[in-house]
Amino acid sequence: MDAGFKNSSSNMKIQSRSPLQEQFLQRRNSRENLDRFIPNRSAMDFDYAHYMLTEWRKGKENPAVAVSSPSREAYRKQLAETFNMNRTRILAFKNKPPTPVEPIPREFTNSLPHDKLAKQRRHIPQTSERTLDAPELIDDYYLNLLDWGSCNVLAIALANTVYLWDASDGSTSELVTVDEENGPVTSVSWAADGRHIAVGLNNSEVQLWDSASNRQLRTLKGGHRLRVGSLAWNNHILTTGGMDGRIINNDVRVRSHIVETYRGHEQEVCGLKWSASGQQLASGGNDNVLHIWDRAMASSNSPTQWLHRLEEHTSAVKALAWCPFQGNLLASGGGGSDRTIKFWNTHTGACLNSVDTGSQVCSLVWNKNERELLSSHGFTQNQLTLWKYPSMVKVAELTGHTSRVLYMAQSPDGCTVASAAADETLRFWNVFGVPEVSKPAPKAANPEPFTNLSRIR
Amino acid sequence: MASRTVAKDIITLRGSAAIVSEFFGYAANSILYNRGVYPEESFVKVKKYGLPMLLTQDEGVKSFLANLNAQLSEWLEAGKLQRVVLVIMSKATNEVLERWNFSIETDGEVVEKGASREKSDKEIMREIQAIMRQIASSITYLPCLDGSCVFDVLAYTDKDVAVPFTWIESDPKLIANPQMVKLHSFDTKIHKVDTLVSYKNDEWDEQ
């Protein structure tokens, strides 16, 4: 596109041109037509393609020169260069235009440097804002005992009892204590309404509770043979993952609640998360496998086939988090011998990135306000690590827990993260900061960009 | 902006140069406005090409563009201008984010023999209007410009042009592996202007 660029690229072309000549003759014989759908890279000629794309401009710029073959054109270019007959000279004003005065309009920007500024401004407290006792919290990597509902109530299961802690007033109440033979509680999960809560038990049953009236609504049984360690809601569907490796979709409205069964894990299902759209379910197991299931592919008649079976982790996959700003991006963390956080495009099943954290990844939470990911770890630091995404630069490391940080839950406003660790404490971290109040304000004042367009026309 | 001296459908070299440099002035203003390089408040609306166009009121930018246009007209009349590139760079890192490329093809015969061509004003205006609309709508596909940006203008001239003392030689300020979108072109029968915007690949698009 530019003369300068062209010259240098055509110089390079000269060196590589002669063998290429032959190659595209061969290519035309369609000798390498191996597959109709998957392009064969070795059969592609990128230089040739590049040349074909840029040739018209060269021709236009120098209309006097009839371009007959790429090699002749390249030769001519080099000749011109050698004799310093380059026809173009690139000029710019010595005086530069004034730089825009701050504050610059932000209507089109999600501005990265501004985020950086904001980050510098944002103080990340290195200590927890509040610490609560969590006696008898079970130190079991495969369970999910903490959840923060949309009504700002935190649920935590300690042995046989589920406690509710209201974050708005700090009051604690007991939801349920199950019998010794049925317990302990192995998972808790709030429905989207923040009122109904599912409680998974060691005896393979799942109880549904109404937290407002403190009343049990129903018990889901018959689905699993072993304990239910993971739960995930998708509207009226409660998906349960068991130690038996099964994943079951339960329609909580109907009598025969089992609507679909996903089979694919050979061992305990410990991570289970629906995507924000409710179309894809991610499940991680102790068999080191991460599955992506498509809601649309599910059927009640036969066990559903997974959309992707991802076997890159080398240890149990428990930590799963769907990206809040990109629907098909999933972060997953591996256990003790894996220690990586991996990022997946769940449409294609491609692994986008893998970062070795140096420690067991117990849980992952995305920041809703910034492109950041928080991970919680075990031995040796028992820390929470805040990562910048996608650069995966460590923003902060929060220490305080004295044993592995098994569970994390994010407050409904996205600012605070609660972490429960095997040291039997529950800590609250103001790690994601307060969402910028100043940020939405100019946006509201200038509802760009589309009003902008209509004004111009 | 240089004033138009052309009447009716006859276009002289001088008139064509004026149309092109005026076009460039408006296009630059439109780009600076639409891409948010300068604050919205510093622009006022005028009617041009049958469209409401925005012109900067910032004295510094105004004089930069006026000086630029005067020089461009001169080169256009001499048939020495091959291309004008408006470059948008990050203020913080100086990284080139966008290049608005206007390549100019000059009818050599007109320059040498002083001939004139025929094309109606209306038709040229319609072609320019289409480009201006495309510039305004480009914000829908161009990646967000993160943070504050600065711009610069590069002129690609023939080698035999004497460098005016207010100008210096510059590197082309290229973008590595850019995305390119070709916009409409317009033709005064003397100068043909092709517009192309190239921009930095947005990393989020690739996933």
XYZ file of C-alpha atoms in Angstrom:
664
model
C 0.000 0.000 0.000
C 2.906 2.305 0.420
C 5.820 2.836 -1.731
C 8.328 2.435 1.053
C 6.801 -0.725 2.257
C 6.434 -2.077 -1.192
C 10.012 -1.558 -2.027
C 11.254 -3.434 0.921
C 8.813 -6.232 0.481
C 9.604 -6.591 -3.135
C 13.242 -6.729 -2.261
C 12.514 -9.693 -0.160
C 10.483 -11.143 -2.922
C 13.384 -11.085 -5.272
C 15.334 -13.427 -3.133
C 12.516 -15.874 -2.838
C 10.841 -15.344 -6.130
C 12.388 -17.869 -8.438
C 11.428 -21.047 -6.586
C 7.979 -19.611 -6.028
C 7.398 -19.147 -9.713
C 7.441 -22.819 -10.185
C 5.322 -23.440 -7.217
C 2.321 -21.602 -8.443
C 2.397 -23.377 -11.693
C 2.192 -26.600 -9.805
C -0.516 -25.257 -7.630
C -2.648 -24.616 -10.645
C -2.454 -28.269 -11.456
C -4.379 -28.681 -8.195
C -1.946 -31.348 -7.277
C -2.445 -30.734 -3.581
C -6.172 -30.697 -3.445
C -6.268 -32.976 -0.452
C -9.386 -31.824 1.265
C -12.266 -29.758 0.100
C -12.925 -28.024 3.369
C -9.733 -27.804 5.333
C -7.281 -25.611 3.519
C -3.849 -27.107 3.289
C -1.293 -24.521 4.305
C 1.447 -26.131 2.357
C -0.597 -25.717 -0.782
C -1.015 -21.994 -0.204
C 1.316 -19.455 -1.593
C 1.117 -16.492 0.703
C 3.654 -14.469 -1.212
C 1.701 -14.992 -4.349
C -1.528 -14.065 -2.650
C 0.021 -10.968 -1.188
C 1.327 -10.015 -4.535
C -2.041 -10.482 -6.185
C -3.670 -8.350 -3.520
C -1.231 -5.514 -3.801
C -0.486 -5.629 -7.480
C -3.298 -3.364 -8.573
C -1.985 -0.554 -6.481
C 1.465 -0.853 -7.860
C 0.078 -0.835 -11.325
C -1.944 2.269 -10.589
C 0.856 4.159 -9.070
C 3.128 3.644 -11.967
C 0.747 3.482 -14.866
C 3.542 4.067 -17.343
C 5.113 0.752 -16.518
C 3.283 -2.208 -17.896
C 3.481 -4.955 -15.364
C 3.858 -8.229 -17.071
C 5.212 -10.585 -14.454
C 5.840 -10.324 -10.757
C 9.492 -11.017 -11.141
C 9.932 -8.306 -13.731
C 8.079 -5.844 -11.546
C 10.247 -6.722 -8.596
C 13.302 -6.456 -10.730
C 12.261 -3.054 -11.954
C 11.646 -1.951 -8.391
C 15.028 -2.991 -7.267
C 16.620 -1.429 -10.257
C 14.864 1.830 -9.504
C 15.996 1.656 -5.947
C 19.545 0.886 -6.871
C 19.703 3.874 -9.145
C 17.941 5.992 -6.596
C 15.090 6.600 -8.942
C 12.458 5.974 -6.361
C 9.619 8.158 -7.505
C 8.161 8.833 -4.125
C 9.180 11.081 -1.349
C 7.258 11.078 1.882
C 6.877 14.420 3.548
C 5.337 15.660 6.727
C 4.951 19.060 8.314
C 7.648 19.983 10.754
C 5.026 21.587 12.934
C 2.753 18.933 14.277
C -0.929 19.537 14.869
C -1.738 20.412 18.459
C -2.370 17.435 20.648
C -5.926 17.275 21.898
C -6.468 18.855 25.261
C -7.667 16.702 28.108
C -10.252 15.685 28.820
C -10.667 14.068 25.488
C -14.053 12.716 24.523
C -14.532 9.192 25.626
C -17.569 8.311 23.638
C -15.792 5.908 21.334
C -13.267 4.620 23.721
C -13.142 1.939 26.217
C -9.797 3.518 26.579
C -6.959 1.301 27.557
C -4.603 4.006 28.835
C -7.484 5.344 30.835
C -8.049 1.971 32.319
C -4.422 1.990 33.222
C -4.838 5.335 34.857
C -7.872 4.059 36.629
C -5.911 1.068 37.760
C -3.187 3.175 39.187
C -5.815 5.150 40.952
C -7.533 1.995 42.096
C -6.039 0.869 45.298
C -6.215 -2.862 45.767
C -6.254 -3.568 49.463
C -3.703 -6.222 50.286
C -5.603 -7.479 53.261
C -9.099 -8.748 53.569
C -11.740 -6.236 54.422
C -13.465 -8.607 56.803
C -12.830 -12.082 58.113
C -15.501 -14.436 59.350
C -15.085 -17.743 61.076
C -16.126 -20.778 59.115
C -15.726 -23.672 61.517
C -15.994 -27.187 60.179
C -15.654 -26.054 56.577
C -14.825 -29.241 54.761
C -11.395 -29.256 53.189
C -12.415 -31.046 50.017
C -11.273 -29.758 46.654
C -14.186 -31.381 44.834
C -17.019 -29.621 46.649
C -18.649 -26.243 46.053
C -19.715 -24.885 49.405
C -19.928 -21.153 48.858
C -22.263 -19.011 46.755
C -23.301 -15.363 46.792
C -26.848 -14.791 45.561
C -28.302 -11.887 43.657
C -30.150 -10.689 46.787
C -26.753 -10.071 48.399
C -26.990 -13.107 50.664
C -24.011 -15.385 50.971
C -24.610 -19.090 51.483
C -21.945 -21.308 52.974
C -22.154 -24.936 53.945
C -20.291 -25.967 57.087
C -20.476 -29.710 57.619
C -24.186 -30.559 57.803
C -25.484 -27.007 58.002
C -26.115 -24.308 55.409
C -25.733 -20.794 56.820
C -26.930 -17.622 55.188
C -25.024 -14.403 55.773
C -26.798 -11.263 54.661
C -24.105 -8.967 53.280
C -26.276 -5.880 53.514
C -26.686 -6.031 57.297
C -24.198 -8.696 58.335
C -26.826 -10.897 59.953
C -26.436 -14.649 59.986
C -29.156 -17.245 59.846
C -29.266 -20.982 59.525
C -31.058 -22.337 56.507
C -30.947 -26.051 57.169
C -29.090 -28.724 59.053
C -29.319 -32.107 57.401
C -29.252 -35.370 59.258
C -25.920 -36.896 60.020
C -26.542 -39.880 57.715
C -27.462 -37.652 54.747
C -24.730 -35.111 55.180
C -22.485 -33.441 54.890
C -23.654 -30.811 52.469
C -21.507 -31.069 49.360
C -22.701 -28.100 47.302
C -24.826 -24.959 47.455
C -26.051 -22.775 44.613
C -28.404 -19.821 44.433
C -30.904 -19.600 41.611
C -30.806 -16.393 39.587
C -33.659 -14.899 41.608
C -31.506 -14.893 44.738
C -34.341 -16.473 46.669
C -34.254 -20.154 45.818
C -31.246 -22.192 46.724
C -30.204 -25.697 45.821
C -28.345 -27.808 48.343
C -26.482 -30.903 47.179
C -25.882 -33.672 49.675
C -23.485 -36.488 50.292
C -26.350 -38.987 49.969
C -26.813 -38.047 46.259
C -29.954 -35.992 46.881
C -30.501 -32.336 46.120
C -32.801 -30.155 48.188
C -34.475 -27.008 46.975
C -35.145 -24.297 49.527
C -36.975 -21.022 49.555
C -34.741 -18.727 51.578
C -37.426 -16.084 52.072
C -39.794 -18.402 53.902
C -37.049 -20.766 55.087
C -39.039 -23.644 53.676
C -37.966 -26.710 51.775
C -39.728 -26.915 48.423
C -38.715 -30.306 47.145
C -36.051 -32.969 47.051
C -34.546 -34.137 43.800
C -33.511 -37.746 44.066
C -32.941 -40.736 41.896
C -30.576 -39.033 39.541
C -27.224 -39.621 41.098
C -25.799 -42.623 42.866
C -23.104 -40.715 44.701
C -22.646 -37.298 46.270
C -23.596 -34.168 44.339
C -20.588 -31.878 44.422
C -21.485 -29.308 41.802
C -24.604 -27.371 40.885
C -25.448 -24.847 38.180
C -28.685 -23.044 37.440
C -30.000 -22.133 34.024
C -33.418 -20.561 34.558
C -35.666 -23.406 35.717
C -33.055 -26.013 34.925
C -30.861 -27.077 37.795
C -27.859 -28.957 36.532
C -26.227 -31.285 39.002
C -22.877 -32.971 38.765
C -22.127 -36.023 40.841
C -19.290 -38.157 42.037
C -20.686 -40.818 39.726
C -19.493 -38.727 36.775
C -23.010 -37.922 35.667
C -24.370 -34.514 34.871
C -28.136 -34.212 35.040
C -30.419 -31.397 33.947
C -33.346 -31.211 36.352
C -36.410 -29.206 35.459
C -37.392 -28.069 38.945
C -40.952 -27.262 37.858
C -42.029 -30.723 36.846
C -42.585 -33.905 38.753
C -40.186 -36.113 36.820
C -37.416 -33.627 37.062
C -34.646 -35.386 35.126
C -34.813 -34.003 31.618
C -31.347 -34.641 30.269
C -28.282 -36.588 31.233
C -24.816 -35.737 30.031
C -22.378 -38.611 30.174
C -18.763 -38.090 29.442
C -16.920 -37.921 32.736
C -15.466 -41.081 34.186
C -14.924 -39.537 37.591
C -16.406 -36.964 39.919
C -17.770 -33.803 38.331
C -16.410 -30.938 40.416
C -16.796 -27.895 38.198
C -20.055 -26.916 36.550
C -20.948 -23.544 35.017
C -23.521 -22.371 32.498
C -22.509 -19.615 30.124
C -24.279 -16.272 30.519
C -26.377 -16.977 27.439
C -27.473 -20.307 28.889
C -26.482 -22.037 25.663
C -23.327 -23.763 26.769
C -22.448 -25.709 29.865
C -18.879 -26.227 30.939
C -18.125 -29.189 33.166
C -14.846 -30.218 34.682
C -14.049 -33.522 36.274
C -11.541 -35.366 38.364
C -10.709 -37.288 35.196
C -8.836 -34.118 34.048
C -11.383 -33.548 31.302
C -13.230 -30.347 30.524
C -16.426 -30.767 28.517
C -18.457 -28.139 26.742
C -22.066 -29.142 26.214
C -24.485 -27.386 23.929
C -27.953 -26.823 25.299
C -29.440 -27.094 21.834
C -27.940 -30.539 21.344
C -29.439 -31.944 24.500
C -32.236 -34.456 24.201
C -34.099 -36.489 26.753
C -34.010 -39.706 24.779
C -30.347 -40.458 24.603
C -27.295 -39.401 26.531
C -26.080 -36.181 24.997
C -22.886 -35.907 23.051
C -20.485 -33.219 24.167
C -19.685 -30.293 21.918
C -16.021 -30.311 22.917
C -13.960 -32.678 24.980
C -10.870 -30.837 26.145
C -8.158 -32.973 27.632
C -5.329 -30.483 27.971
C -5.460 -30.256 31.743
C -3.342 -32.780 33.578
C -5.231 -32.642 36.830
C -8.802 -32.260 38.062
C -10.673 -29.333 36.503
C -12.681 -27.553 39.137
C -12.238 -23.826 38.607
C -14.404 -22.625 35.745
C -15.425 -19.082 34.868
C -17.199 -17.727 31.808
C -15.967 -14.367 30.675
C -18.560 -11.634 31.302
C -17.489 -9.525 28.317
C -16.987 -12.233 25.715
C -19.626 -14.912 25.574
C -17.558 -17.731 24.158
C -14.529 -17.290 26.366
C -14.078 -19.710 29.222
C -11.313 -19.779 31.784
C -10.508 -23.063 33.479
C -8.041 -23.921 36.171
C -6.360 -27.209 36.870
C -5.566 -28.952 40.132
C -2.396 -29.735 42.000
C -0.294 -31.337 39.310
C -1.553 -29.103 36.514
C -1.504 -25.617 38.065
C -2.476 -23.854 34.818
C -5.203 -21.453 33.908
C -6.356 -22.093 30.366
C -8.559 -19.982 28.146
C -10.880 -21.533 25.620
C -12.914 -20.401 22.687
C -15.895 -22.621 23.402
C -17.286 -22.271 19.895
C -14.273 -23.849 18.315
C -12.763 -25.656 21.277
C -9.460 -23.902 20.707
C -7.178 -23.295 23.645
C -6.295 -19.611 23.473
C -3.794 -19.380 26.243
C -2.360 -21.373 29.092
C -0.595 -19.868 32.061
C 1.275 -21.808 34.691
C 0.354 -20.332 38.053
C 2.698 -22.465 40.087
C -0.033 -23.645 42.381
C -3.278 -25.592 42.443
C -6.089 -23.473 40.977
C -9.134 -23.817 43.214
C -11.442 -21.222 41.751
C -11.656 -18.439 39.215
C -13.715 -15.246 39.131
C -13.802 -12.607 36.399
C -13.956 -8.952 37.223
C -17.208 -7.608 35.798
C -15.880 -4.050 35.525
C -12.409 -4.546 34.134
C -10.706 -7.156 32.021
C -9.287 -8.985 34.974
C -9.424 -12.462 36.365
C -9.009 -13.513 39.966
C -7.738 -16.977 40.821
C -7.441 -18.661 44.179
C -4.696 -21.077 45.001
C -3.399 -23.662 47.379
C 0.086 -24.642 48.439
C 2.450 -22.818 48.874
C 1.108 -19.283 49.155
C -2.611 -19.939 49.576
C -3.066 -16.667 47.781
C -5.545 -14.956 45.518
C -3.972 -13.682 42.327
C -5.417 -10.918 40.203
C -4.496 -11.159 36.536
C -4.877 -8.673 33.744
C -6.587 -10.248 30.770
C -5.484 -11.021 28.091
C -1.887 -10.126 28.935
C -2.008 -12.274 32.086
C 0.192 -9.845 33.921
C -0.159 -10.229 37.665
C -1.872 -7.160 39.054
C -1.934 -8.207 42.680
C -1.374 -11.127 44.998
C -3.517 -11.228 48.076
C -2.355 -13.340 50.944
C -3.909 -13.933 54.299
C -5.359 -17.403 54.155
C -3.211 -19.980 55.819
C -4.551 -22.941 53.916
C -5.746 -23.506 50.374
C -8.448 -21.132 49.182
C -11.077 -23.605 48.071
C -14.031 -21.464 47.126
C -14.694 -17.959 45.898
C -17.916 -16.071 45.305
C -18.497 -12.625 43.839
C -20.919 -10.096 45.277
C -23.852 -9.156 43.047
C -22.366 -5.703 42.398
C -19.151 -7.404 41.264
C -16.880 -5.431 43.603
C -16.239 -7.778 46.469
C -15.065 -11.352 46.446
C -15.594 -13.747 49.319
C -13.142 -16.571 49.703
C -13.457 -19.603 51.910
C -10.354 -21.584 52.707
C -9.392 -24.754 54.471
C -8.133 -22.604 57.351
C -11.839 -22.323 58.251
C -12.099 -18.636 57.554
C -14.237 -16.697 55.164
C -12.562 -13.534 53.951
C -13.920 -10.627 51.965
C -11.686 -8.798 49.532
C -12.414 -5.484 47.886
C -10.300 -6.584 44.998
C -12.408 -5.443 42.058
C -12.901 -1.933 43.395
C -15.887 0.278 43.025
C -17.171 0.590 39.466
C -16.151 3.976 38.119
C -18.987 6.374 38.660
C -17.409 8.904 36.371
C -17.260 6.447 33.529
C -20.932 5.931 32.771
C -21.652 9.621 33.280
C -20.128 10.972 30.055
C -21.605 8.041 28.236
C -25.045 9.041 29.359
C -24.397 12.630 28.377
C -23.328 11.643 24.874
C -25.249 8.623 23.764
C -22.717 7.973 21.031
C -22.018 6.731 18.532
C -25.272 6.409 16.684
C -26.901 9.713 17.519
C -23.688 11.160 16.308
C -24.216 9.686 12.912
C -27.695 10.944 12.503
C -26.516 14.398 13.426
C -23.914 14.320 10.766
C -26.353 13.379 8.089
C -9.993 25.890 1.924
C -9.182 27.235 -1.481
C -12.115 28.826 -3.205
C -13.575 27.251 -6.253
C -12.871 29.048 -9.483
C -14.474 26.494 -11.735
C -17.776 27.088 -13.407
C -20.164 24.653 -15.014
C -18.934 21.379 -16.357
C -15.525 22.406 -17.564
C -12.830 21.451 -15.159
C -9.378 22.916 -15.289
C -6.348 21.604 -13.519
C -6.549 24.432 -11.036
C -10.187 23.795 -10.337
C -9.620 20.113 -9.950
C -6.787 20.737 -7.511
C -9.080 22.985 -5.520
C -11.791 20.328 -5.386
C -9.348 17.681 -4.250
C -7.648 19.772 -1.589
C -10.994 21.002 -0.322
C -12.194 17.422 -0.210
C -9.161 16.513 1.788
C -9.802 19.322 4.264
C -13.352 18.201 4.899
C -12.383 14.548 5.010
C -9.677 15.265 7.576
C -12.096 17.233 9.720
C -14.635 14.461 9.465
C -12.104 11.815 10.429
C -10.849 13.841 13.379
C -14.408 14.333 14.543
C -15.706 10.839 13.960
C -12.681 9.111 15.395
C -12.779 11.356 18.443
C -9.239 12.651 18.047
C -10.389 16.080 19.197
C -13.253 16.798 21.541
C -16.656 16.986 20.019
C -17.277 20.490 21.357
C -14.471 21.898 19.232
C -16.380 21.227 16.005
C -19.165 23.184 14.379
C -21.568 22.021 11.742
C -21.604 23.414 8.228
C -23.431 22.309 5.134
C -21.248 20.847 2.423
C -21.597 18.226 -0.286
C -25.282 18.109 0.589
C -24.373 16.804 4.021
C -23.918 18.408 7.380
C -20.154 18.390 7.825
C -18.166 19.240 10.899
C -15.288 21.660 10.965
C -12.899 22.137 13.799
C -12.814 25.480 15.591
C -9.563 24.699 17.319
C -7.202 27.401 16.060
C -4.185 25.146 16.087
C -5.831 22.381 14.092
C -7.460 24.884 11.777
C -4.197 26.546 10.840
C -2.448 23.197 10.484
C -5.061 22.041 8.001
C -5.121 25.386 6.188
C -1.353 25.374 5.707
C -1.523 21.791 4.642
C -4.219 22.508 2.105
C -2.341 25.397 0.602
C 0.665 23.153 0.056
C -1.411 20.268 -1.244
C -3.117 22.519 -3.798
C 0.235 23.623 -5.050
C 1.439 20.074 -5.505
C -1.849 18.988 -7.017
C -1.654 21.719 -9.598
C 1.819 20.604 -10.461
C 0.651 17.002 -10.641
C 3.283 16.002 -8.127
C 1.130 14.621 -5.355
C 0.736 10.872 -5.345
C -0.900 10.318 -2.037
C -1.981 11.931 1.176
C -2.122 9.887 4.354
C -3.745 10.926 7.576
C -2.185 8.910 10.359
C -3.788 8.472 13.770
C -1.366 7.511 16.498
C -1.638 6.789 20.167
C -0.545 9.812 22.100
C 1.069 7.740 24.795
C 3.023 5.241 22.727
C 3.120 6.894 19.288
C 1.932 3.600 17.882
C 0.171 4.006 14.555
C -3.431 2.874 14.935
C -5.060 4.013 11.727
C -3.984 5.233 8.312
C -6.416 7.041 6.087
C -4.916 6.751 2.706
C -5.969 8.983 -0.186
C -4.107 8.018 -3.310
C -4.225 10.498 -6.108
C -3.834 9.746 -9.750
C -3.235 12.695 -11.961
C -3.960 12.867 -15.650
C -0.509 13.677 -16.988
C -1.771 15.125 -20.222
C -3.704 17.855 -18.452
C -0.676 18.865 -16.442
C 1.618 18.972 -19.414
C -0.618 20.506 -22.042
C -3.004 22.485 -19.904
C -6.052 20.766 -21.319
C -9.341 20.711 -19.473
C -11.906 18.001 -18.912
C -15.625 17.844 -18.570
C -17.505 16.513 -15.640
C -20.444 18.060 -13.863
C -20.007 19.500 -10.418
C -23.035 17.607 -9.309
C -21.586 14.271 -10.231
C -18.314 14.959 -8.440
C -20.222 16.136 -5.426
C -22.229 12.936 -5.407
C -19.066 10.858 -5.456
C -17.523 12.877 -2.656
C -20.734 12.647 -0.679
C -20.555 8.855 -0.858
C -17.029 8.907 0.568
C -18.001 11.283 3.355
C -20.866 9.017 4.291
C -18.483 6.099 4.391
C -16.078 7.983 6.616
C -18.884 8.831 9.008
C -20.055 5.232 9.092
C -16.564 3.796 9.431
C -16.797 4.034 13.202
C -19.064 1.009 13.111
C -16.285 -1.314 12.053
C -13.103 0.436 13.066
C -11.734 -0.675 16.407
C -12.121 1.670 19.323
C -9.303 4.150 19.650
C -8.034 3.530 23.110
C -7.040 6.590 24.970
C -6.063 9.876 23.533
C -4.686 10.068 20.051
C -2.775 12.462 17.870
C -2.737 12.732 14.102
C -0.269 13.610 11.427
C -0.473 14.013 7.701
C 1.989 12.555 5.257
C 2.230 13.671 1.675
C 3.706 11.322 -0.887
C 5.115 13.415 -3.659
C 7.212 12.854 -6.706
C 10.891 12.597 -6.013
C 11.727 15.762 -7.907
C 9.697 17.960 -5.592
C 11.742 20.437 -3.626
C 11.047 20.032 0.037
C 9.425 23.216 1.367
C 11.247 24.517 4.385
C 8.284 23.837 6.680
C 8.302 20.176 5.674
C 10.598 17.297 6.468
C 11.044 13.831 5.102
C 9.185 11.265 7.105
C 8.971 7.539 7.429
C 5.752 6.048 6.093
C 4.390 5.270 9.589
C 3.060 1.910 8.537
C 0.957 -0.492 10.505
C 2.251 -4.023 10.660
C -0.232 -6.527 9.301
C -3.119 -4.091 8.984
C -6.745 -4.619 8.174
C -7.774 -2.620 5.161
C -11.082 -1.319 3.956
C -11.358 0.366 0.625
C -13.857 3.185 0.424
C -15.408 4.802 -2.624
C -13.332 6.880 -4.969
C -14.022 10.061 -6.848
C -12.724 11.363 -10.087
C -12.589 14.897 -11.440
C -11.347 13.482 -14.724
C -8.066 15.133 -13.854
C -7.429 13.789 -10.386
C -8.725 10.446 -9.315
C -8.779 9.956 -5.559
C -8.969 6.502 -4.018
C -9.689 6.262 -0.341
C -8.573 3.402 1.815
C -8.431 3.032 5.540
C -6.040 0.594 7.133
C -6.085 -0.095 10.828
C -4.459 -2.163 13.446
C -5.923 -5.579 13.917
C -8.088 -5.641 16.985
C -6.828 -8.474 19.127
C -10.334 -9.269 20.279
C -11.474 -9.960 16.769
C -9.148 -12.817 16.311
C -10.607 -15.045 18.904
